[in-house]
């Protein structure tokens, strides 16, 4: 770990920035699961949240180059990559802030840009925080209710096919899978 604690702080800060943005990515993943039924693994979610929360709690010690804290940062960064491999996609690690960062990276692929990945991700996060805040306020004000995907689909089927007398047939044919 000594090599990591001696690295230029800009590199360390970029890694921290990339990791801290996991909060929004993990929330996006959970919301997507609720709304669309996307695969969600509570165990992996918990592992990621614990790693990110632990790093957040030791930020001052990381900045001072504490080797044990640097090891925890590296563990959290590696865990993120392993977690993506375990679920087979990058959903738990990439939210809107990563998408904007990747867009910038693709746009300037043939030009030099003096910004590290974590720096670009943090700028993307700053751009989207206002949007996340507005979404949260809308949900909390009951103007927009987040409901379970199954409830939504059942209600949609009933609204769409109930008047035509087809809803009962759909239920009979699909049984418990609805």
Tab-separated table of N, CA and C in Angstrom:
chain	number	residue	atom	x	y	z
A	1	UNK	N	0.814	-1.196	0.000
A	1	UNK	CA	0.000	0.000	0.000
A	1	UNK	C	0.857	1.260	0.000
A	2	UNK	N	2.110	1.124	0.339
A	2	UNK	CA	2.985	2.284	0.410
A	2	UNK	C	2.993	3.063	-0.905
A	3	UNK	N	2.959	2.355	-2.032
A	3	UNK	CA	2.976	3.040	-3.331
A	3	UNK	C	1.738	3.922	-3.502
A	4	UNK	N	0.576	3.466	-3.004
A	4	UNK	CA	-0.646	4.260	-3.134
A	4	UNK	C	-0.608	5.488	-2.234
A	5	UNK	N	-0.061	5.324	-1.037
A	5	UNK	CA	-0.013	6.471	-0.126
A	5	UNK	C	0.977	7.531	-0.594
A	6	UNK	N	1.879	7.161	-1.487
A	6	UNK	CA	2.863	8.114	-2.028
A	6	UNK	C	2.430	8.703	-3.374
A	7	UNK	N	1.314	8.251	-3.902
A	7	UNK	CA	0.840	8.746	-5.207
A	7	UNK	C	0.461	10.222	-5.104
A	8	UNK	N	0.542	10.953	-6.212
A	8	UNK	CA	0.091	12.355	-6.203
A	8	UNK	C	-1.367	12.429	-5.731
A	9	UNK	N	-1.646	13.393	-4.870
A	9	UNK	CA	-2.989	13.462	-4.286
A	9	UNK	C	-4.077	13.641	-5.344
A	10	UNK	N	-3.757	14.259	-6.450
A	10	UNK	CA	-4.759	14.434	-7.510
A	10	UNK	C	-5.292	13.071	-7.971
A	11	UNK	N	-4.431	12.077	-8.067
A	11	UNK	CA	-4.869	10.734	-8.462
A	11	UNK	C	-5.761	10.120	-7.388
A	12	UNK	N	-5.362	10.289	-6.137
A	12	UNK	CA	-6.160	9.774	-5.025
A	12	UNK	C	-7.524	10.455	-4.991
A	13	UNK	N	-7.534	11.767	-5.140
A	13	UNK	CA	-8.797	12.519	-5.127
A	13	UNK	C	-9.708	12.081	-6.268
A	14	UNK	N	-9.133	11.781	-7.408
A	14	UNK	CA	-9.928	11.308	-8.536
A	14	UNK	C	-10.579	9.964	-8.203
A	15	UNK	N	-9.821	9.089	-7.557
A	15	UNK	CA	-10.381	7.801	-7.133
A	15	UNK	C	-11.489	7.978	-6.115
A	16	UNK	N	-11.281	8.887	-5.170
A	16	UNK	CA	-12.313	9.172	-4.169
A	16	UNK	C	-13.567	9.709	-4.856
A	17	UNK	N	-13.385	10.627	-5.787
A	17	UNK	CA	-14.530	11.205	-6.506
A	17	UNK	C	-15.307	10.131	-7.250
A	18	UNK	N	-14.591	9.253	-7.922
A	18	UNK	CA	-15.246	8.164	-8.648
A	18	UNK	C	-16.036	7.290	-7.682
A	19	UNK	N	-15.487	7.034	-6.518
A	19	UNK	CA	-16.144	6.189	-5.532
A	19	UNK	C	-17.352	6.876	-4.900
A	20	UNK	N	-17.234	8.148	-4.556
A	20	UNK	CA	-18.337	8.858	-3.902
A	20	UNK	C	-19.560	8.968	-4.811
A	21	UNK	N	-19.328	8.945	-6.098
A	21	UNK	CA	-20.443	9.011	-7.038
A	21	UNK	C	-21.240	7.713	-7.073
A	22	UNK	N	-20.767	6.699	-6.356
A	22	UNK	CA	-21.514	5.436	-6.290
A	22	UNK	C	-22.829	5.619	-5.545
A	23	UNK	N	-22.903	6.620	-4.676
A	23	UNK	CA	-24.162	6.853	-3.960
A	23	UNK	C	-25.320	7.027	-4.947
A	24	UNK	N	-25.141	7.904	-5.919
A	24	UNK	CA	-26.232	8.133	-6.873
A	24	UNK	C	-26.432	6.922	-7.774
A	25	UNK	N	-25.348	6.263	-8.153
A	25	UNK	CA	-25.482	5.080	-9.005
A	25	UNK	C	-26.267	3.986	-8.285
A	26	UNK	N	-25.987	3.794	-7.005
A	26	UNK	CA	-26.693	2.764	-6.245
A	26	UNK	C	-28.166	3.122	-6.055
A	27	UNK	N	-28.449	4.402	-5.853
A	27	UNK	CA	-29.850	4.834	-5.754
A	27	UNK	C	-30.553	4.637	-7.095
A	28	UNK	N	-29.883	5.019	-8.192
A	28	UNK	CA	-30.460	4.810	-9.529
A	28	UNK	C	-30.796	3.338	-9.749
A	29	UNK	N	-29.896	2.459	-9.333
A	29	UNK	CA	-30.085	1.016	-9.516
A	29	UNK	C	-31.307	0.538	-8.737
A	30	UNK	N	-31.416	0.981	-7.491
A	30	UNK	CA	-32.544	0.562	-6.658
A	30	UNK	C	-33.867	1.097	-7.212
A	31	UNK	N	-33.877	2.353	-7.651
A	31	UNK	CA	-35.092	2.936	-8.231
A	31	UNK	C	-35.474	2.190	-9.506
A	32	UNK	N	-34.501	1.878	-10.327
A	32	UNK	CA	-34.782	1.141	-11.556
A	32	UNK	C	-35.385	-0.225	-11.243
A	33	UNK	N	-34.895	-0.854	-10.199
A	33	UNK	CA	-35.456	-2.145	-9.789
A	33	UNK	C	-36.926	-1.990	-9.389
A	34	UNK	N	-37.215	-0.959	-8.612
A	34	UNK	CA	-38.588	-0.734	-8.151
A	34	UNK	C	-39.509	-0.431	-9.327
A	35	UNK	N	-39.053	0.412	-10.231
A	35	UNK	CA	-39.914	0.873	-11.320
A	35	UNK	C	-39.998	-0.125	-12.465
A	36	UNK	N	-38.869	-0.713	-12.845
A	36	UNK	CA	-38.869	-1.569	-14.043
A	36	UNK	C	-38.689	-3.049	-13.751
A	37	UNK	N	-38.363	-3.379	-12.510
A	37	UNK	CA	-38.119	-4.780	-12.196
A	37	UNK	C	-36.717	-5.238	-12.567
A	38	UNK	N	-35.833	-4.294	-12.879
A	38	UNK	CA	-34.444	-4.639	-13.209
A	38	UNK	C	-33.838	-5.474	-12.081
A	39	UNK	N	-32.955	-6.411	-12.446
A	39	UNK	CA	-32.290	-7.250	-11.454
A	39	UNK	C	-31.600	-6.374	-10.413
A	40	UNK	N	-31.755	-6.745	-9.160
A	40	UNK	CA	-31.152	-6.021	-8.047
A	40	UNK	C	-30.687	-7.042	-7.020
A	41	UNK	N	-29.460	-6.908	-6.567
A	41	UNK	CA	-28.912	-7.823	-5.563
A	41	UNK	C	-28.678	-7.056	-4.264
A	42	UNK	N	-29.504	-7.298	-3.255
A	42	UNK	CA	-29.344	-6.581	-1.984
A	42	UNK	C	-27.977	-6.808	-1.331
A	43	UNK	N	-27.411	-7.994	-1.498
A	43	UNK	CA	-26.114	-8.292	-0.893
A	43	UNK	C	-25.016	-7.428	-1.507
A	44	UNK	N	-24.987	-7.350	-2.821
A	44	UNK	CA	-23.979	-6.532	-3.501
A	44	UNK	C	-24.211	-5.055	-3.199
A	45	UNK	N	-25.466	-4.635	-3.190
A	45	UNK	CA	-25.796	-3.249	-2.854
A	45	UNK	C	-25.254	-2.908	-1.466
A	46	UNK	N	-25.480	-3.800	-0.517
A	46	UNK	CA	-25.019	-3.576	0.857
A	46	UNK	C	-23.490	-3.507	0.919
A	47	UNK	N	-22.811	-4.423	0.248
A	47	UNK	CA	-21.340	-4.406	0.225
A	47	UNK	C	-20.807	-3.082	-0.313
A	48	UNK	N	-21.389	-2.628	-1.419
A	48	UNK	CA	-20.952	-1.366	-2.033
A	48	UNK	C	-21.210	-0.184	-1.102
A	49	UNK	N	-22.406	-0.128	-0.526
A	49	UNK	CA	-22.742	0.987	0.371
A	49	UNK	C	-21.818	1.016	1.582
A	50	UNK	N	-21.537	-0.148	2.143
A	50	UNK	CA	-20.644	-0.207	3.304
A	50	UNK	C	-19.244	0.281	2.944
A	51	UNK	N	-18.744	-0.132	1.787
A	51	UNK	CA	-17.399	0.279	1.362
A	51	UNK	C	-17.337	1.785	1.126
A	52	UNK	N	-18.342	2.334	0.456
A	52	UNK	CA	-18.364	3.770	0.166
A	52	UNK	C	-18.510	4.571	1.459
A	53	UNK	N	-19.391	4.126	2.340
A	53	UNK	CA	-19.603	4.814	3.612
A	53	UNK	C	-18.334	4.795	4.460
A	54	UNK	N	-17.641	3.658	4.458
A	54	UNK	CA	-16.397	3.582	5.230
A	54	UNK	C	-15.357	4.556	4.689
A	55	UNK	N	-15.209	4.609	3.377
A	55	UNK	CA	-14.240	5.542	2.790
A	55	UNK	C	-14.630	6.981	3.122
A	56	UNK	N	-15.907	7.279	3.045
A	56	UNK	CA	-16.348	8.640	3.373
A	56	UNK	C	-15.980	9.005	4.814
A	57	UNK	N	-16.045	8.035	5.708
A	57	UNK	CA	-15.761	8.311	7.123
A	57	UNK	C	-14.271	8.514	7.412
A	58	UNK	N	-13.398	8.144	6.470
A	58	UNK	CA	-11.949	8.262	6.705
A	58	UNK	C	-11.265	9.201	5.709
A	59	UNK	N	-12.027	10.071	5.087
A	59	UNK	CA	-11.461	10.957	4.062
A	59	UNK	C	-10.276	11.778	4.564
A	60	UNK	N	-10.376	12.315	5.773
A	60	UNK	CA	-9.263	13.124	6.297
A	60	UNK	C	-7.989	12.297	6.431
A	61	UNK	N	-8.128	11.050	6.855
A	61	UNK	CA	-6.960	10.175	7.008
A	61	UNK	C	-6.392	9.757	5.655
A	62	UNK	N	-7.248	9.645	4.661
A	62	UNK	CA	-6.758	9.330	3.312
A	62	UNK	C	-5.927	10.496	2.801
A	63	UNK	N	-6.440	11.703	3.012
A	63	UNK	CA	-5.714	12.885	2.531
A	63	UNK	C	-4.329	12.993	3.164
A	64	UNK	N	-4.220	12.567	4.402
A	64	UNK	CA	-2.917	12.638	5.074
A	64	UNK	C	-1.995	11.489	4.667
A	65	UNK	N	-2.503	10.562	3.841
A	65	UNK	CA	-1.659	9.474	3.343
A	65	UNK	C	-1.593	8.262	4.249
A	66	UNK	N	-2.488	8.156	5.205
A	66	UNK	CA	-2.524	7.008	6.109
A	66	UNK	C	-2.653	5.717	5.295
A	67	UNK	N	-1.666	4.826	5.449
A	67	UNK	CA	-1.615	3.624	4.613
A	67	UNK	C	-2.823	2.711	4.812
A	68	UNK	N	-3.265	2.539	6.043
A	68	UNK	CA	-4.420	1.678	6.307
A	68	UNK	C	-5.675	2.238	5.623
A	69	UNK	N	-5.835	3.540	5.664
A	69	UNK	CA	-6.992	4.177	5.027
A	69	UNK	C	-6.883	4.121	3.506
A	70	UNK	N	-5.672	4.245	2.997
A	70	UNK	CA	-5.469	4.108	1.546
A	70	UNK	C	-5.836	2.696	1.093
A	71	UNK	N	-5.534	1.713	1.937
A	71	UNK	CA	-5.886	0.331	1.621
A	71	UNK	C	-7.405	0.174	1.550
A	72	UNK	N	-8.118	0.821	2.451
A	72	UNK	CA	-9.582	0.759	2.432
A	72	UNK	C	-10.140	1.421	1.174
A	73	UNK	N	-9.515	2.511	0.746
A	73	UNK	CA	-9.927	3.160	-0.501
A	73	UNK	C	-9.718	2.212	-1.678
A	74	UNK	N	-8.552	1.600	-1.747
A	74	UNK	CA	-8.267	0.673	-2.851
A	74	UNK	C	-9.222	-0.516	-2.827
A	75	UNK	N	-9.525	-1.023	-1.627
A	75	UNK	CA	-10.475	-2.128	-1.502
A	75	UNK	C	-11.829	-1.715	-2.076
A	76	UNK	N	-12.293	-0.529	-1.718
A	76	UNK	CA	-13.601	-0.064	-2.189
A	76	UNK	C	-13.616	0.098	-3.706
A	77	UNK	N	-12.537	0.620	-4.268
A	77	UNK	CA	-12.464	0.779	-5.726
A	77	UNK	C	-12.434	-0.581	-6.425
A	78	UNK	N	-11.668	-1.508	-5.882
A	78	UNK	CA	-11.612	-2.857	-6.466
A	78	UNK	C	-12.943	-3.581	-6.305
A	79	UNK	N	-13.580	-3.418	-5.144
A	79	UNK	CA	-14.873	-4.050	-4.906
A	79	UNK	C	-15.897	-3.599	-5.941
A	80	UNK	N	-15.861	-2.332	-6.300
A	80	UNK	CA	-16.790	-1.812	-7.301
A	80	UNK	C	-16.631	-2.564	-8.620
A	81	UNK	N	-15.396	-2.765	-9.040
A	81	UNK	CA	-15.147	-3.515	-10.273
A	81	UNK	C	-15.580	-4.964	-10.163
A	82	UNK	N	-15.290	-5.592	-9.026
A	82	UNK	CA	-15.699	-6.986	-8.823
A	82	UNK	C	-17.221	-7.111	-8.775
A	83	UNK	N	-17.875	-6.158	-8.135
A	83	UNK	CA	-19.336	-6.189	-8.048
A	83	UNK	C	-19.966	-6.094	-9.440
A	84	UNK	N	-19.385	-5.260	-10.307
A	84	UNK	CA	-19.890	-5.178	-11.687
A	84	UNK	C	-19.747	-6.526	-12.380
A	85	UNK	N	-18.638	-7.199	-12.156
A	85	UNK	CA	-18.432	-8.520	-12.750
A	85	UNK	C	-19.443	-9.524	-12.203
A	86	UNK	N	-19.739	-9.434	-10.918
A	86	UNK	CA	-20.657	-10.391	-10.294
A	86	UNK	C	-22.080	-10.250	-10.825
A	87	UNK	N	-22.529	-9.025	-11.092
A	87	UNK	CA	-23.895	-8.879	-11.601
A	87	UNK	C	-23.954	-8.826	-13.121
A	88	UNK	N	-22.801	-8.670	-13.758
A	88	UNK	CA	-22.766	-8.735	-15.218
A	88	UNK	C	-23.020	-7.431	-15.946
A	89	UNK	N	-23.086	-6.320	-15.206
A	89	UNK	CA	-23.206	-5.016	-15.860
A	89	UNK	C	-22.695	-3.929	-14.922
A	90	UNK	N	-22.691	-2.708	-15.410
A	90	UNK	CA	-22.118	-1.600	-14.636
A	90	UNK	C	-23.166	-0.745	-13.937
A	91	UNK	N	-24.403	-1.198	-13.883
A	91	UNK	CA	-25.496	-0.403	-13.333
A	91	UNK	C	-25.194	0.132	-11.930
A	92	UNK	N	-24.658	-0.712	-11.058
A	92	UNK	CA	-24.439	-0.298	-9.677
A	92	UNK	C	-23.318	0.723	-9.529
A	93	UNK	N	-22.531	0.922	-10.565
A	93	UNK	CA	-21.387	1.829	-10.460
A	93	UNK	C	-21.526	3.084	-11.306
A	94	UNK	N	-22.439	3.086	-12.251
A	94	UNK	CA	-22.545	4.204	-13.184
A	94	UNK	C	-23.938	4.806	-13.148
A	95	UNK	N	-24.021	6.048	-12.705
A	95	UNK	CA	-25.262	6.793	-12.779
A	95	UNK	C	-25.145	7.848	-13.861
A	96	UNK	N	-26.019	8.822	-13.814
A	96	UNK	CA	-26.036	9.887	-14.821
A	96	UNK	C	-24.699	10.611	-14.901
A	97	UNK	N	-24.040	10.784	-13.752
A	97	UNK	CA	-22.762	11.497	-13.735
A	97	UNK	C	-21.695	10.761	-14.538
A	98	UNK	N	-21.733	9.436	-14.520
A	98	UNK	CA	-20.776	8.659	-15.307
A	98	UNK	C	-21.104	8.736	-16.797
A	99	UNK	N	-22.378	8.758	-17.102
A	99	UNK	CA	-22.760	8.829	-18.516
A	99	UNK	C	-22.279	10.134	-19.146
A	100	UNK	N	-22.409	11.229	-18.421
A	100	UNK	CA	-21.942	12.506	-18.972
A	100	UNK	C	-20.420	12.502	-19.076
A	101	UNK	N	-19.743	11.903	-18.109
A	101	UNK	CA	-18.283	11.794	-18.167
A	101	UNK	C	-17.850	10.979	-19.384
A	102	UNK	N	-18.530	9.868	-19.616
A	102	UNK	CA	-18.178	9.028	-20.772
A	102	UNK	C	-18.485	9.743	-22.090
A	103	UNK	N	-19.542	10.536	-22.113
A	103	UNK	CA	-19.834	11.325	-23.306
A	103	UNK	C	-18.686	12.288	-23.588
A	104	UNK	N	-18.208	12.967	-22.547
A	104	UNK	CA	-17.077	13.876	-22.738
A	104	UNK	C	-15.857	13.116	-23.231
A	105	UNK	N	-15.610	11.940	-22.663
A	105	UNK	CA	-14.448	11.150	-23.078
A	105	UNK	C	-14.552	10.735	-24.545
A	106	UNK	N	-15.742	10.371	-24.998
A	106	UNK	CA	-15.917	9.980	-26.402
A	106	UNK	C	-15.832	11.188	-27.326
A	107	UNK	N	-16.344	12.317	-26.870
A	107	UNK	CA	-16.345	13.523	-27.692
A	107	UNK	C	-14.936	14.018	-27.954
A	108	UNK	N	-14.074	13.883	-26.976
A	108	UNK	CA	-12.711	14.400	-27.125
A	108	UNK	C	-11.693	13.278	-27.324
A	109	UNK	N	-12.133	12.159	-27.868
A	109	UNK	CA	-11.260	10.989	-27.997
A	109	UNK	C	-9.976	11.293	-28.761
A	110	UNK	N	-10.036	12.190	-29.705
A	110	UNK	CA	-8.850	12.506	-30.495
A	110	UNK	C	-8.142	13.769	-30.030
A	111	UNK	N	-8.631	14.343	-28.955
A	111	UNK	CA	-8.008	15.544	-28.409
A	111	UNK	C	-7.589	15.274	-26.970
A	112	UNK	N	-6.613	16.003	-26.514
A	112	UNK	CA	-6.160	15.854	-25.131
A	112	UNK	C	-7.071	16.664	-24.211
A	113	UNK	N	-7.462	16.059	-23.121
A	113	UNK	CA	-8.195	16.787	-22.091
A	113	UNK	C	-7.506	16.489	-20.761
A	114	UNK	N	-7.145	17.518	-20.063
A	114	UNK	CA	-6.374	17.358	-18.835
A	114	UNK	C	-7.302	17.202	-17.637
A	115	UNK	N	-8.086	16.141	-17.659
A	115	UNK	CA	-8.971	15.850	-16.531
A	115	UNK	C	-8.994	14.343	-16.333
A	116	UNK	N	-8.863	13.932	-15.096
A	116	UNK	CA	-8.917	12.515	-14.767
A	116	UNK	C	-10.371	12.053	-14.731
A	117	UNK	N	-10.570	10.746	-14.837
A	117	UNK	CA	-11.927	10.196	-14.878
A	117	UNK	C	-12.762	10.655	-13.681
A	118	UNK	N	-12.223	10.514	-12.482
A	118	UNK	CA	-12.970	10.907	-11.288
A	118	UNK	C	-13.307	12.387	-11.254
A	119	UNK	N	-12.432	13.207	-11.815
A	119	UNK	CA	-12.707	14.649	-11.884
A	119	UNK	C	-13.897	14.916	-12.804
A	120	UNK	N	-13.918	14.254	-13.952
A	120	UNK	CA	-15.036	14.447	-14.890
A	120	UNK	C	-16.339	13.921	-14.296
A	121	UNK	N	-16.249	12.797	-13.604
A	121	UNK	CA	-17.441	12.228	-12.977
A	121	UNK	C	-17.997	13.196	-11.932
A	122	UNK	N	-17.119	13.812	-11.164
A	122	UNK	CA	-17.584	14.764	-10.148
A	122	UNK	C	-18.251	15.988	-10.764
A	123	UNK	N	-17.727	16.461	-11.875
A	123	UNK	CA	-18.383	17.575	-12.573
A	123	UNK	C	-19.767	17.129	-13.047
A	124	UNK	N	-19.852	15.913	-13.575
A	124	UNK	CA	-21.150	15.370	-13.985
A	124	UNK	C	-22.108	15.280	-12.812
A	125	UNK	N	-21.602	14.886	-11.649
A	125	UNK	CA	-22.442	14.798	-10.459
A	125	UNK	C	-22.967	16.173	-10.064
A	126	UNK	N	-22.098	17.168	-10.077
A	126	UNK	CA	-22.526	18.532	-9.744
A	126	UNK	C	-23.633	18.978	-10.700
A	127	UNK	N	-23.485	18.630	-11.975
A	127	UNK	CA	-24.502	19.002	-12.965
A	127	UNK	C	-25.851	18.349	-12.665
A	128	UNK	N	-25.828	17.120	-12.158
A	128	UNK	CA	-27.062	16.372	-11.965
A	128	UNK	C	-27.643	16.453	-10.563
A	129	UNK	N	-26.886	16.948	-9.587
A	129	UNK	CA	-27.403	17.007	-8.220
A	129	UNK	C	-28.704	17.791	-8.128
A	130	UNK	N	-28.800	18.883	-8.866
A	130	UNK	CA	-30.025	19.677	-8.873
A	130	UNK	C	-31.202	18.844	-9.372
A	131	UNK	N	-30.966	18.042	-10.397
A	131	UNK	CA	-32.033	17.179	-10.941
A	131	UNK	C	-32.453	16.139	-9.902
A	132	UNK	N	-31.463	15.517	-9.248
A	132	UNK	CA	-31.777	14.527	-8.216
A	132	UNK	C	-32.570	15.165	-7.082
A	133	UNK	N	-32.188	16.372	-6.692
A	133	UNK	CA	-32.891	17.077	-5.621
A	133	UNK	C	-34.346	17.349	-6.015
A	134	UNK	N	-34.572	17.768	-7.253
A	134	UNK	CA	-35.941	18.029	-7.722
A	134	UNK	C	-36.765	16.745	-7.750
A	135	UNK	N	-36.152	15.652	-8.165
A	135	UNK	CA	-36.858	14.361	-8.177
A	135	UNK	C	-37.238	13.977	-6.751
A	136	UNK	N	-36.298	14.116	-5.812
A	136	UNK	CA	-36.564	13.788	-4.413
A	136	UNK	C	-37.695	14.649	-3.859
A	137	UNK	N	-37.665	15.948	-4.124
A	137	UNK	CA	-38.723	16.843	-3.647
A	137	UNK	C	-40.080	16.454	-4.231
A	138	UNK	N	-40.093	16.066	-5.494
A	138	UNK	CA	-41.341	15.665	-6.140
A	138	UNK	C	-41.900	14.407	-5.487
A	139	UNK	N	-41.041	13.447	-5.215
A	139	UNK	CA	-41.483	12.208	-4.567
A	139	UNK	C	-41.964	12.501	-3.149
A	140	UNK	N	-41.199	13.295	-2.397
A	140	UNK	CA	-41.565	13.598	-1.012
A	140	UNK	C	-42.840	14.429	-0.910
A	141	UNK	N	-43.152	15.221	-1.912
A	141	UNK	CA	-44.359	16.049	-1.872
A	141	UNK	C	-45.599	15.280	-2.320
A	142	UNK	N	-45.436	14.014	-2.638
A	142	UNK	CA	-46.522	13.144	-3.110
A	142	UNK	C	-47.080	13.558	-4.465
A	143	UNK	N	-46.365	14.413	-5.190
A	143	UNK	CA	-46.783	14.750	-6.552
A	143	UNK	C	-46.466	13.590	-7.489
A	144	UNK	N	-45.522	12.784	-7.081
A	144	UNK	CA	-45.100	11.635	-7.882
A	144	UNK	C	-44.874	10.485	-6.918
A	145	UNK	N	-45.636	9.451	-7.041
A	145	UNK	CA	-45.483	8.308	-6.155
A	145	UNK	C	-44.682	7.222	-6.853
A	146	UNK	N	-43.708	6.696	-6.140
A	146	UNK	CA	-42.944	5.562	-6.647
A	146	UNK	C	-43.653	4.316	-6.145
A	147	UNK	N	-44.148	3.513	-7.077
A	147	UNK	CA	-44.850	2.291	-6.696
A	147	UNK	C	-44.103	1.085	-7.238
A	148	UNK	N	-44.357	-0.034	-6.622
A	148	UNK	CA	-43.734	-1.276	-7.050
A	148	UNK	C	-44.135	-1.584	-8.488
A	149	UNK	N	-43.194	-2.095	-9.251
A	149	UNK	CA	-43.410	-2.415	-10.657
A	149	UNK	C	-44.605	-3.348	-10.851
A	150	UNK	N	-44.751	-4.357	-10.001
A	150	UNK	CA	-45.842	-5.320	-10.146
A	150	UNK	C	-47.194	-4.636	-9.973
A	151	UNK	N	-47.289	-3.718	-8.999
A	151	UNK	CA	-48.539	-2.981	-8.805
A	151	UNK	C	-48.879	-2.168	-10.047
A	152	UNK	N	-47.869	-1.524	-10.611
A	152	UNK	CA	-48.073	-0.706	-11.802
A	152	UNK	C	-48.556	-1.561	-12.965
A	153	UNK	N	-47.896	-2.685	-13.205
A	153	UNK	CA	-48.265	-3.537	-14.332
A	153	UNK	C	-49.670	-4.101	-14.169
A	154	UNK	N	-50.008	-4.518	-12.954
A	154	UNK	CA	-51.347	-5.055	-12.715
A	154	UNK	C	-52.397	-3.973	-12.956
A	155	UNK	N	-52.158	-2.771	-12.437
A	155	UNK	CA	-53.103	-1.667	-12.640
A	155	UNK	C	-53.216	-1.312	-14.121
A	156	UNK	N	-52.082	-1.285	-14.825
A	156	UNK	CA	-52.092	-0.974	-16.255
A	156	UNK	C	-52.870	-2.031	-17.036
A	157	UNK	N	-52.646	-3.292	-16.718
A	157	UNK	CA	-53.385	-4.371	-17.391
A	157	UNK	C	-54.883	-4.249	-17.131
A	158	UNK	N	-55.230	-3.969	-15.877
A	158	UNK	CA	-56.649	-3.848	-15.527
A	158	UNK	C	-57.287	-2.678	-16.271
A	159	UNK	N	-56.590	-1.530	-16.302
A	159	UNK	CA	-57.112	-0.359	-17.014
A	159	UNK	C	-57.236	-0.621	-18.510
A	160	UNK	N	-56.243	-1.287	-19.067
A	160	UNK	CA	-56.205	-1.500	-20.512
A	160	UNK	C	-57.165	-2.590	-20.972
A	161	UNK	N	-57.216	-3.687	-20.229
A	161	UNK	CA	-57.971	-4.848	-20.708
A	161	UNK	C	-59.227	-5.164	-19.903
A	162	UNK	N	-59.412	-4.496	-18.763
A	162	UNK	CA	-60.564	-4.781	-17.911
A	162	UNK	C	-61.900	-4.513	-18.571
A	163	UNK	N	-62.001	-3.376	-19.249
A	163	UNK	CA	-63.267	-3.011	-19.894
A	163	UNK	C	-63.600	-3.928	-21.062
A	164	UNK	N	-62.595	-4.528	-21.627
A	164	UNK	CA	-62.804	-5.399	-22.788
A	164	UNK	C	-63.066	-6.842	-22.367
A	165	UNK	N	-63.058	-7.098	-21.050
A	165	UNK	CA	-63.312	-8.444	-20.564
A	165	UNK	C	-62.139	-9.396	-20.725
A	166	UNK	N	-60.958	-8.858	-21.013
A	166	UNK	CA	-59.797	-9.715	-21.250
A	166	UNK	C	-58.914	-9.877	-20.017
A	167	UNK	N	-59.079	-9.005	-19.045
A	167	UNK	CA	-58.196	-9.008	-17.876
A	167	UNK	C	-58.220	-10.346	-17.137
A	168	UNK	N	-59.405	-10.892	-16.907
A	168	UNK	CA	-59.526	-12.164	-16.189
A	168	UNK	C	-58.819	-13.285	-16.943
A	169	UNK	N	-58.916	-13.272	-18.273
A	169	UNK	CA	-58.230	-14.277	-19.086
A	169	UNK	C	-56.717	-14.152	-18.982
A	170	UNK	N	-56.237	-12.910	-18.955
A	170	UNK	CA	-54.792	-12.680	-18.807
A	170	UNK	C	-54.326	-13.204	-17.453
A	171	UNK	N	-55.104	-12.915	-16.399
A	171	UNK	CA	-54.752	-13.415	-15.068
A	171	UNK	C	-54.750	-14.936	-15.033
A	172	UNK	N	-55.775	-15.544	-15.621
A	172	UNK	CA	-55.864	-17.007	-15.621
A	172	UNK	C	-54.689	-17.637	-16.365
A	173	UNK	N	-54.299	-17.035	-17.471
A	173	UNK	CA	-53.216	-17.596	-18.281
A	173	UNK	C	-51.849	-17.404	-17.642
A	174	UNK	N	-51.652	-16.276	-16.960
A	174	UNK	CA	-50.336	-15.968	-16.408
A	174	UNK	C	-50.195	-16.298	-14.932
A	175	UNK	N	-51.292	-16.454	-14.241
A	175	UNK	CA	-51.263	-16.850	-12.838
A	175	UNK	C	-50.359	-16.003	-11.975
A	176	UNK	N	-49.497	-16.676	-11.242
A	176	UNK	CA	-48.624	-16.029	-10.264
A	176	UNK	C	-47.537	-15.155	-10.877
A	177	UNK	N	-47.288	-15.282	-12.174
A	177	UNK	CA	-46.182	-14.535	-12.780
A	177	UNK	C	-46.486	-13.056	-12.964
A	178	UNK	N	-47.705	-12.633	-12.712
A	178	UNK	CA	-48.032	-11.202	-12.828
A	178	UNK	C	-47.687	-10.457	-11.589
